[in-house]
C-alpha cells in the first residue's frame, strides 16, 4: 500500500470528515484502521500529527462505493475515529457525515447529475444500520452547487440545502424502536427512556441528574460526578438495549432533557458518549423527537407535541435548534426528514506515517 490515498475533506452538517472511495482504501480491516488512525493522528488529544481536529465531531470517515443493490445508488460506511484511543468504530451511523455523501458521489462520478433539473436525488444504503436515506443535492451543469442561502444551527455560514429523508430507521442497531418494550425503565435508580429511531439513545431528565440542562457544554464536561453517573448508566443500558458491552462503542448516546426555552419541543444536552455534543447528532435528534411524540415516555411532562400528522419538531441544543419533520399518522412513524448542508473543503491525497 502506498502511504498516500485520495480523499476529500468535507463538512457534512455540523461534523467534518474524510470521504474515501471504497476501492481506494485497504480492504483489509486491520490495515485500513492503522492507516486511518495514522492519517487522523490518533490517539492524541490534539491529533496534532494528523488531520483530526481533536474532537469526535471532526474525526470521522465516510467510505463510499457504487451499489449493485436494486434501487440504490451508493453505499456508505461511517467510521468514527477515536481521538484519544487507538479505536476505529463502525458501531454507529452518522447523519451529519451522511449529508456529504450525495455531493461526494456526484463529484467522484458514482452518480450522474440529473439533466435539465436543478437537483439530483441520491439513494444511499447506510451500511452501519442496513437502512436507506434519500439525499437531494443541488446540481447545475453537471456539477454540485455548494453555495446557497440555507443556514443550519451550529454552522456559521450558509450553503445550498441538502434535505435528507429516512424511510424506516426504527431499531437501527437495537432491533426495535423501544428495545425493552417499555416507554420508561428504571436503570441504576434513574428513570430513562431507551429508544432507537436511527440512533440508540438513553433519554434522562436533567432534574434527575441535579442540573438544569441549560448549562454550557464545557461546564457539563467538567462535572466528573455527572460524567461518572452517565457512563455507569450507559454501560448498564448497553446490555439492556441489545448492544452488548458498550465500553468501546460510541453508542448509546446519553441525552439529557429539560424544558425548551426558545419555542422548541424540548431542550437537550447529549453526551456522544464522553464529550458533550456542541449541537446534536441527526439521528440522535430524530430519536429524541420520536420519544416526544410517543405518550408516556420520560419526555411526557417536559416536551410539547406539534399538531397535525406531519410533525415539525424543533429540538433545542447548545448551539440553537435542529428541525426534524416526522410523518406520524395514527400514532405510527412512517418517515423522518431533516435539512442539512455540506461543503467541499479540500480534495487531494492524505498521507499516513506508516512505512
Ligand atoms: O446522530 C455525533 C454528529 C453525530 C452523529 C454523534 C450524527 C447522528 O453530530 O446522526 O450525526 O452522535 O456521535 O455528527
Tab-separated table of C-alpha atoms and ligand atoms in Angstrom:
chain	number	residue	atom	x	y	z
A	1	UNK	CA	0.000	0.000	0.000
A	2	UNK	CA	1.264	3.443	-0.880
A	3	UNK	CA	1.141	5.698	2.176
A	4	UNK	CA	-0.953	8.304	0.341
A	5	UNK	CA	-4.620	7.849	-0.635
A	6	UNK	CA	-7.025	10.105	-2.500
A	7	UNK	CA	-9.660	11.649	-0.227
A	8	UNK	CA	-11.979	14.629	0.042
A	9	UNK	CA	-12.200	16.656	3.265
A	10	UNK	CA	-15.780	17.837	3.730
A	11	UNK	CA	-18.071	19.393	6.249
A	12	UNK	CA	-21.225	17.316	6.476
A	13	UNK	CA	-23.887	19.074	8.580
A	14	UNK	CA	-22.238	20.004	11.881
A	15	UNK	CA	-19.403	17.465	11.504
A	16	UNK	CA	-16.244	17.199	9.415
A	17	UNK	CA	-14.536	14.183	7.936
A	18	UNK	CA	-12.566	12.473	5.190
A	19	UNK	CA	-14.523	10.905	2.346
A	20	UNK	CA	-12.892	7.970	0.514
A	21	UNK	CA	-13.873	5.752	-2.389
A	22	UNK	CA	-14.045	2.162	-1.135
A	23	UNK	CA	-11.770	0.994	-3.985
A	24	UNK	CA	-9.034	3.406	-2.855
A	25	UNK	CA	-8.774	2.305	0.765
A	26	UNK	CA	-7.251	-1.006	2.017
A	27	UNK	CA	-9.853	-3.780	2.070
A	28	UNK	CA	-8.072	-5.471	4.979
A	29	UNK	CA	-9.689	-4.022	8.122
A	30	UNK	CA	-6.527	-4.054	10.262
A	31	UNK	CA	-4.539	-2.300	7.542
A	32	UNK	CA	-7.386	0.174	6.915
A	33	UNK	CA	-7.734	1.064	10.600
A	34	UNK	CA	-3.962	1.531	11.052
A	35	UNK	CA	-3.952	3.853	8.046
A	36	UNK	CA	-6.910	5.904	9.325
A	37	UNK	CA	-5.521	6.240	12.854
A	38	UNK	CA	-2.247	7.488	11.383
A	39	UNK	CA	-3.963	9.931	8.999
A	40	UNK	CA	-6.105	11.419	11.796
A	41	UNK	CA	-3.244	11.500	14.313
A	42	UNK	CA	-4.981	9.255	16.878
A	43	UNK	CA	-4.566	8.510	19.691
A	44	UNK	CA	-3.749	12.035	20.873
A	45	UNK	CA	-5.971	14.693	22.472
A	46	UNK	CA	-4.990	17.282	19.850
A	47	UNK	CA	-4.476	14.828	16.955
A	48	UNK	CA	-1.515	17.095	16.243
A	49	UNK	CA	0.231	14.604	13.944
A	50	UNK	CA	-2.831	14.170	11.728
A	51	UNK	CA	-5.808	15.899	10.123
A	52	UNK	CA	-8.262	15.328	13.003
A	53	UNK	CA	-9.439	18.351	14.961
A	54	UNK	CA	-9.154	16.923	18.494
A	55	UNK	CA	-12.919	16.437	18.768
A	56	UNK	CA	-15.120	13.437	17.890
A	57	UNK	CA	-17.140	15.719	15.569
A	58	UNK	CA	-14.083	16.344	13.382
A	59	UNK	CA	-12.657	12.823	13.486
A	60	UNK	CA	-14.927	10.986	11.079
A	61	UNK	CA	-14.738	8.975	7.877
A	62	UNK	CA	-17.138	8.070	5.062
A	63	UNK	CA	-16.295	5.178	2.735
A	64	UNK	CA	-18.458	5.288	-0.370
A	65	UNK	CA	-18.985	2.884	-3.282
A	66	UNK	CA	-21.377	2.375	-6.183
A	67	UNK	CA	-24.141	-0.032	-5.203
A	68	UNK	CA	-25.244	-3.165	-7.009
A	69	UNK	CA	-28.419	-3.306	-4.911
A	70	UNK	CA	-31.705	-2.633	-6.728
A	71	UNK	CA	-32.990	0.911	-6.298
A	72	UNK	CA	-29.855	2.111	-4.505
A	73	UNK	CA	-27.198	4.422	-5.951
A	74	UNK	CA	-24.369	4.226	-3.442
A	75	UNK	CA	-23.317	2.520	-0.225
A	76	UNK	CA	-21.925	4.481	2.716
A	77	UNK	CA	-19.945	3.100	5.620
A	78	UNK	CA	-19.376	5.513	8.516
A	79	UNK	CA	-16.316	5.142	10.753
A	80	UNK	CA	-15.714	7.069	13.974
A	81	UNK	CA	-12.003	7.592	14.586
A	82	UNK	CA	-11.461	7.857	18.310
A	83	UNK	CA	-9.484	10.942	19.344
A	84	UNK	CA	-7.651	9.655	22.406
A	85	UNK	CA	-7.815	5.895	21.852
A	86	UNK	CA	-6.463	3.727	19.021
A	87	UNK	CA	-10.003	2.808	18.045
A	88	UNK	CA	-11.917	2.866	14.763
A	89	UNK	CA	-15.588	2.093	15.270
A	90	UNK	CA	-18.329	1.148	12.809
A	91	UNK	CA	-20.944	0.629	15.505
A	92	UNK	CA	-22.886	3.811	14.814
A	93	UNK	CA	-24.278	5.690	11.881
A	94	UNK	CA	-23.799	9.443	11.340
A	95	UNK	CA	-26.477	11.605	9.753
A	96	UNK	CA	-24.229	14.663	9.569
A	97	UNK	CA	-21.445	13.000	7.591
A	98	UNK	CA	-24.266	11.448	5.523
A	99	UNK	CA	-25.024	14.974	4.215
A	100	UNK	CA	-21.727	14.962	2.275
A	101	UNK	CA	-22.227	11.515	0.714
A	102	UNK	CA	-24.526	12.728	-2.095
A	103	UNK	CA	-22.190	15.563	-3.224
A	104	UNK	CA	-19.115	13.294	-2.924
A	105	UNK	CA	-20.798	10.558	-5.009
A	106	UNK	CA	-21.549	13.079	-7.765
A	107	UNK	CA	-18.037	14.594	-7.594
A	108	UNK	CA	-16.458	11.119	-7.971
A	109	UNK	CA	-18.756	10.073	-10.843
A	110	UNK	CA	-20.641	7.372	-8.897
A	111	UNK	CA	-23.912	9.212	-9.569
A	112	UNK	CA	-24.778	11.148	-12.722
A	113	UNK	CA	-26.355	14.541	-12.016
A	114	UNK	CA	-29.929	14.922	-13.361
A	115	UNK	CA	-30.092	16.661	-16.687
A	116	UNK	CA	-32.336	19.669	-17.059
A	117	UNK	CA	-33.161	19.773	-13.356
A	118	UNK	CA	-31.604	21.734	-10.535
A	119	UNK	CA	-31.439	18.827	-8.128
A	120	UNK	CA	-30.248	15.213	-8.098
A	121	UNK	CA	-31.659	12.591	-5.771
A	122	UNK	CA	-29.112	10.123	-4.389
A	123	UNK	CA	-30.374	6.912	-2.775
A	124	UNK	CA	-27.890	5.834	-0.129
A	125	UNK	CA	-27.619	2.445	1.591
A	126	UNK	CA	-26.235	3.095	5.097
A	127	UNK	CA	-24.052	0.040	5.756
A	128	UNK	CA	-23.788	0.570	9.527
A	129	UNK	CA	-27.516	0.043	10.017
A	130	UNK	CA	-28.632	-1.569	6.720
A	131	UNK	CA	-31.116	1.243	6.085
A	132	UNK	CA	-31.830	3.714	3.293
A	133	UNK	CA	-31.599	7.510	3.099
A	134	UNK	CA	-32.503	9.745	0.165
A	135	UNK	CA	-30.401	12.901	-0.221
A	136	UNK	CA	-31.435	15.708	-2.564
A	137	UNK	CA	-28.382	17.566	-3.849
A	138	UNK	CA	-28.483	20.896	-5.725
A	139	UNK	CA	-26.779	20.460	-9.120
A	140	UNK	CA	-26.265	22.644	-12.184
A	141	UNK	CA	-24.466	21.945	-15.498
A	142	UNK	CA	-23.336	18.526	-14.217
A	143	UNK	CA	-21.751	19.962	-11.048
A	144	UNK	CA	-22.694	20.091	-7.395
A	145	UNK	CA	-23.855	23.512	-6.213
A	146	UNK	CA	-22.453	24.091	-2.712
A	147	UNK	CA	-23.145	27.786	-2.287
A	148	UNK	CA	-26.620	28.750	-1.166
A	149	UNK	CA	-28.617	30.525	1.486
A	150	UNK	CA	-29.572	27.706	3.865
A	151	UNK	CA	-28.368	28.145	7.433
A	152	UNK	CA	-28.326	25.332	9.991
A	153	UNK	CA	-27.659	25.986	13.678
A	154	UNK	CA	-24.085	25.040	14.573
A	155	UNK	CA	-22.651	26.202	11.208
A	156	UNK	CA	-21.979	29.949	10.922
A	157	UNK	CA	-22.234	30.303	7.122
A	158	UNK	CA	-24.983	29.409	4.632
A	159	UNK	CA	-24.739	26.757	1.901
A	160	UNK	CA	-27.148	25.093	-0.504
A	161	UNK	CA	-29.761	22.851	1.136
A	162	UNK	CA	-29.457	19.053	1.283
A	163	UNK	CA	-32.719	17.536	2.525
A	164	UNK	CA	-32.236	14.015	3.887
A	165	UNK	CA	-35.172	11.640	4.065
A	166	UNK	CA	-35.304	8.395	6.043
A	167	UNK	CA	-37.989	5.829	5.405
A	168	UNK	CA	-37.730	3.210	8.089
A	169	UNK	CA	-34.991	3.694	10.615
A	170	UNK	CA	-36.605	2.357	13.794
A	171	UNK	CA	-34.491	-0.190	15.653
A	172	UNK	CA	-31.391	0.673	13.600
A	173	UNK	CA	-28.963	-1.040	15.988
A	174	UNK	CA	-31.185	-2.262	18.843
A	175	UNK	CA	-33.639	-4.252	16.693
A	176	UNK	CA	-36.724	-2.288	17.714
A	177	UNK	CA	-37.792	1.277	18.450
A	178	UNK	CA	-38.193	0.620	22.182
A	179	UNK	CA	-35.693	-2.182	22.866
A	180	UNK	CA	-37.200	-3.153	26.231
A	181	UNK	CA	-40.788	-2.775	25.032
A	182	UNK	CA	-41.256	-0.176	27.786
A	183	UNK	CA	-41.586	3.580	27.460
A	184	UNK	CA	-39.818	4.146	30.780
A	185	UNK	CA	-37.420	1.836	32.640
A	186	UNK	CA	-35.548	2.363	35.873
A	187	UNK	CA	-31.827	1.662	35.490
A	188	UNK	CA	-29.253	2.291	38.233
A	189	UNK	CA	-32.075	4.000	40.171
A	190	UNK	CA	-32.773	6.514	37.371
A	191	UNK	CA	-35.862	6.704	35.152
A	192	UNK	CA	-34.943	6.638	31.457
A	193	UNK	CA	-36.443	6.087	28.025
A	194	UNK	CA	-34.294	3.867	25.823
A	195	UNK	CA	-35.148	4.456	22.183
A	196	UNK	CA	-33.638	3.837	18.728
A	197	UNK	CA	-35.131	5.663	15.763
A	198	UNK	CA	-31.891	5.790	13.784
A	199	UNK	CA	-29.610	6.133	16.836
A	200	UNK	CA	-29.707	4.291	20.172
A	201	UNK	CA	-30.322	6.958	22.828
A	202	UNK	CA	-30.850	6.905	26.563
A	203	UNK	CA	-33.026	9.869	27.491
A	204	UNK	CA	-32.866	11.182	31.026
A	205	UNK	CA	-34.248	14.240	32.810
A	206	UNK	CA	-31.753	16.960	33.754
A	207	UNK	CA	-33.530	17.418	37.089
A	208	UNK	CA	-32.846	13.742	37.948
A	209	UNK	CA	-29.138	14.485	37.427
A	210	UNK	CA	-29.318	17.645	39.571
A	211	UNK	CA	-28.547	20.004	36.698
A	212	UNK	CA	-30.762	22.441	34.780
A	213	UNK	CA	-29.963	21.015	31.338
A	214	UNK	CA	-29.208	24.530	30.028
A	215	UNK	CA	-25.556	24.594	31.148
A	216	UNK	CA	-22.717	25.188	28.658
A	217	UNK	CA	-21.121	22.021	27.300
A	218	UNK	CA	-17.753	22.900	28.932
A	219	UNK	CA	-19.389	23.094	32.373
A	220	UNK	CA	-21.047	19.704	31.870
A	221	UNK	CA	-17.820	18.104	30.620
A	222	UNK	CA	-16.025	19.332	33.745
A	223	UNK	CA	-18.664	17.772	36.031
A	224	UNK	CA	-16.897	14.496	36.861
A	225	UNK	CA	-19.722	13.228	39.075
A	226	UNK	CA	-22.219	13.714	36.237
A	227	UNK	CA	-19.913	12.002	33.747
A	228	UNK	CA	-19.440	9.003	36.032
A	229	UNK	CA	-23.218	8.664	36.559
A	230	UNK	CA	-23.805	8.881	32.806
A	231	UNK	CA	-21.083	6.355	31.943
A	232	UNK	CA	-22.270	3.829	34.560
A	233	UNK	CA	-25.810	4.252	33.237
A	234	UNK	CA	-24.641	3.886	29.623
A	235	UNK	CA	-22.809	0.641	30.341
A	236	UNK	CA	-25.901	-0.810	32.054
A	237	UNK	CA	-28.248	0.398	29.287
A	238	UNK	CA	-25.962	-1.010	26.561
A	239	UNK	CA	-26.752	-4.567	27.693
A	240	UNK	CA	-30.452	-3.824	28.158
A	241	UNK	CA	-30.678	-2.255	24.671
A	242	UNK	CA	-29.195	-5.355	22.940
A	243	UNK	CA	-25.921	-3.537	22.228
A	244	UNK	CA	-23.815	-5.789	24.457
A	245	UNK	CA	-20.713	-4.452	26.188
A	246	UNK	CA	-20.519	-0.826	25.025
A	247	UNK	CA	-17.279	0.027	26.833
A	248	UNK	CA	-15.516	0.529	23.489
A	249	UNK	CA	-18.585	1.611	21.493
A	250	UNK	CA	-19.861	5.124	20.818
A	251	UNK	CA	-23.490	4.104	21.420
A	252	UNK	CA	-25.873	4.568	23.120
A	253	UNK	CA	-25.847	8.375	23.180
A	254	UNK	CA	-26.837	9.917	26.522
A	255	UNK	CA	-29.390	12.685	26.019
A	256	UNK	CA	-30.247	14.943	28.938
A	257	UNK	CA	-33.603	16.702	28.542
A	258	UNK	CA	-35.215	19.783	30.037
A	259	UNK	CA	-37.968	22.251	29.117
A	260	UNK	CA	-37.324	24.278	25.966
A	261	UNK	CA	-36.620	27.987	26.317
A	262	UNK	CA	-36.853	29.139	22.701
A	263	UNK	CA	-40.061	27.657	21.339
A	264	UNK	CA	-38.715	24.174	20.551
A	265	UNK	CA	-40.415	20.963	21.664
A	266	UNK	CA	-37.629	20.073	24.107
A	267	UNK	CA	-34.141	21.159	25.161
A	268	UNK	CA	-31.173	18.750	25.031
A	269	UNK	CA	-27.551	18.193	26.019
A	270	UNK	CA	-26.109	14.985	24.532
A	271	UNK	CA	-23.013	13.066	25.557
A	272	UNK	CA	-21.738	11.208	22.442
A	273	UNK	CA	-20.897	9.424	24.687
A	274	UNK	CA	-17.921	11.017	26.535
A	275	UNK	CA	-17.821	14.516	25.063
A	276	UNK	CA	-20.872	16.779	25.168
A	277	UNK	CA	-22.119	17.491	21.610
A	278	UNK	CA	-21.899	21.162	20.594
A	279	UNK	CA	-25.343	20.688	18.976
A	280	UNK	CA	-26.982	17.270	18.463
A	281	UNK	CA	-26.492	14.393	16.002
A	282	UNK	CA	-29.021	13.981	13.190
A	283	UNK	CA	-30.249	10.518	14.136
A	284	UNK	CA	-29.924	11.442	17.807
A	285	UNK	CA	-32.344	14.336	17.205
A	286	UNK	CA	-34.734	12.067	15.276
A	287	UNK	CA	-34.744	9.571	18.174
A	288	UNK	CA	-35.360	12.253	20.816
A	289	UNK	CA	-38.109	13.902	18.720
A	290	UNK	CA	-39.722	10.476	18.297
A	291	UNK	CA	-39.746	9.953	22.072
A	292	UNK	CA	-41.522	13.319	22.384
A	293	UNK	CA	-44.270	12.151	20.002
A	294	UNK	CA	-44.955	8.935	21.911
A	295	UNK	CA	-47.153	9.037	25.030
A	296	UNK	CA	-45.816	8.069	28.408
A	297	UNK	CA	-42.078	8.370	27.739
A	298	UNK	CA	-39.676	10.268	30.007
A	299	UNK	CA	-40.290	13.357	27.851
A	300	UNK	CA	-44.038	13.406	28.642
A	301	UNK	CA	-44.170	16.228	31.196
A	302	UNK	CA	-41.376	18.237	29.601
A	303	UNK	CA	-41.996	18.320	25.848
A	304	UNK	CA	-44.737	19.850	23.727
A	305	UNK	CA	-46.140	17.866	20.805
A	306	UNK	CA	-46.664	19.667	17.485
A	307	UNK	CA	-50.106	19.408	15.862
A	308	UNK	CA	-51.042	17.585	12.608
A	309	UNK	CA	-49.861	14.329	11.011
A	310	UNK	CA	-46.657	15.911	9.702
A	311	UNK	CA	-44.887	16.993	12.860
A	312	UNK	CA	-42.256	19.693	12.658
A	313	UNK	CA	-40.151	19.068	15.749
A	314	UNK	CA	-37.593	21.654	16.815
A	315	UNK	CA	-35.076	20.073	19.172
A	316	UNK	CA	-33.123	22.679	21.142
A	317	UNK	CA	-29.403	22.089	21.764
A	318	UNK	CA	-26.337	24.112	22.840
A	319	UNK	CA	-25.987	25.975	19.530
A	320	UNK	CA	-29.632	26.501	18.591
A	321	UNK	CA	-32.262	24.158	17.206
A	322	UNK	CA	-32.433	21.195	14.834
A	323	UNK	CA	-35.703	20.767	12.994
A	324	UNK	CA	-36.916	17.270	12.227
A	325	UNK	CA	-40.024	16.539	10.184
A	326	UNK	CA	-41.731	13.304	11.185
A	327	UNK	CA	-44.756	11.767	9.495
A	328	UNK	CA	-46.760	10.486	12.435
A	329	UNK	CA	-50.148	9.190	11.371
A	330	UNK	CA	-52.338	7.003	13.588
A	331	UNK	CA	-49.549	7.104	16.218
A	332	UNK	CA	-47.154	5.401	13.738
A	333	UNK	CA	-43.975	6.887	12.317
A	334	UNK	CA	-43.716	6.436	8.553
A	335	UNK	CA	-40.794	8.706	7.667
A	336	UNK	CA	-38.461	11.364	9.033
A	337	UNK	CA	-36.577	14.153	7.294
A	338	UNK	CA	-34.017	16.812	8.144
A	339	UNK	CA	-32.396	19.683	6.319
A	340	UNK	CA	-28.580	19.719	6.268
A	341	UNK	CA	-25.867	21.439	4.254
A	342	UNK	CA	-22.371	20.300	3.275
A	343	UNK	CA	-19.219	21.893	1.919
A	344	UNK	CA	-16.234	20.620	-0.054
A	345	UNK	CA	-13.179	21.853	1.845
A	346	UNK	CA	-10.233	20.096	0.249
A	347	UNK	CA	-9.636	17.434	-2.388
A	348	UNK	CA	-6.295	15.668	-2.571
A	349	UNK	CA	-4.155	12.943	-1.081
A	350	UNK	CA	-3.854	12.196	2.615
A	351	UNK	CA	-0.707	10.580	3.931
A	352	UNK	CA	-0.073	8.199	6.780
A	353	UNK	CA	3.288	7.900	8.524
A	354	UNK	CA	3.303	4.099	8.110
A	355	UNK	CA	6.219	2.538	6.280
B	1	LIG	O1	-26.740	11.210	15.310
B	1	LIG	C1	-22.473	12.745	16.556
B	1	LIG	C2	-22.854	14.091	14.616
B	1	LIG	C3	-23.052	12.830	15.384
B	1	LIG	C4	-23.795	11.739	14.821
B	1	LIG	C5	-22.642	11.633	17.435
B	1	LIG	C6	-24.953	12.090	13.992
B	1	LIG	C7	-26.243	11.398	14.180
B	1	LIG	O2	-23.295	15.126	15.030
B	1	LIG	O3	-26.804	11.058	13.157
B	1	LIG	O4	-24.918	12.929	13.120
B	1	LIG	O5	-23.728	11.491	17.980
B	1	LIG	O6	-21.670	10.923	17.597
B	1	LIG	O7	-22.215	14.061	13.559
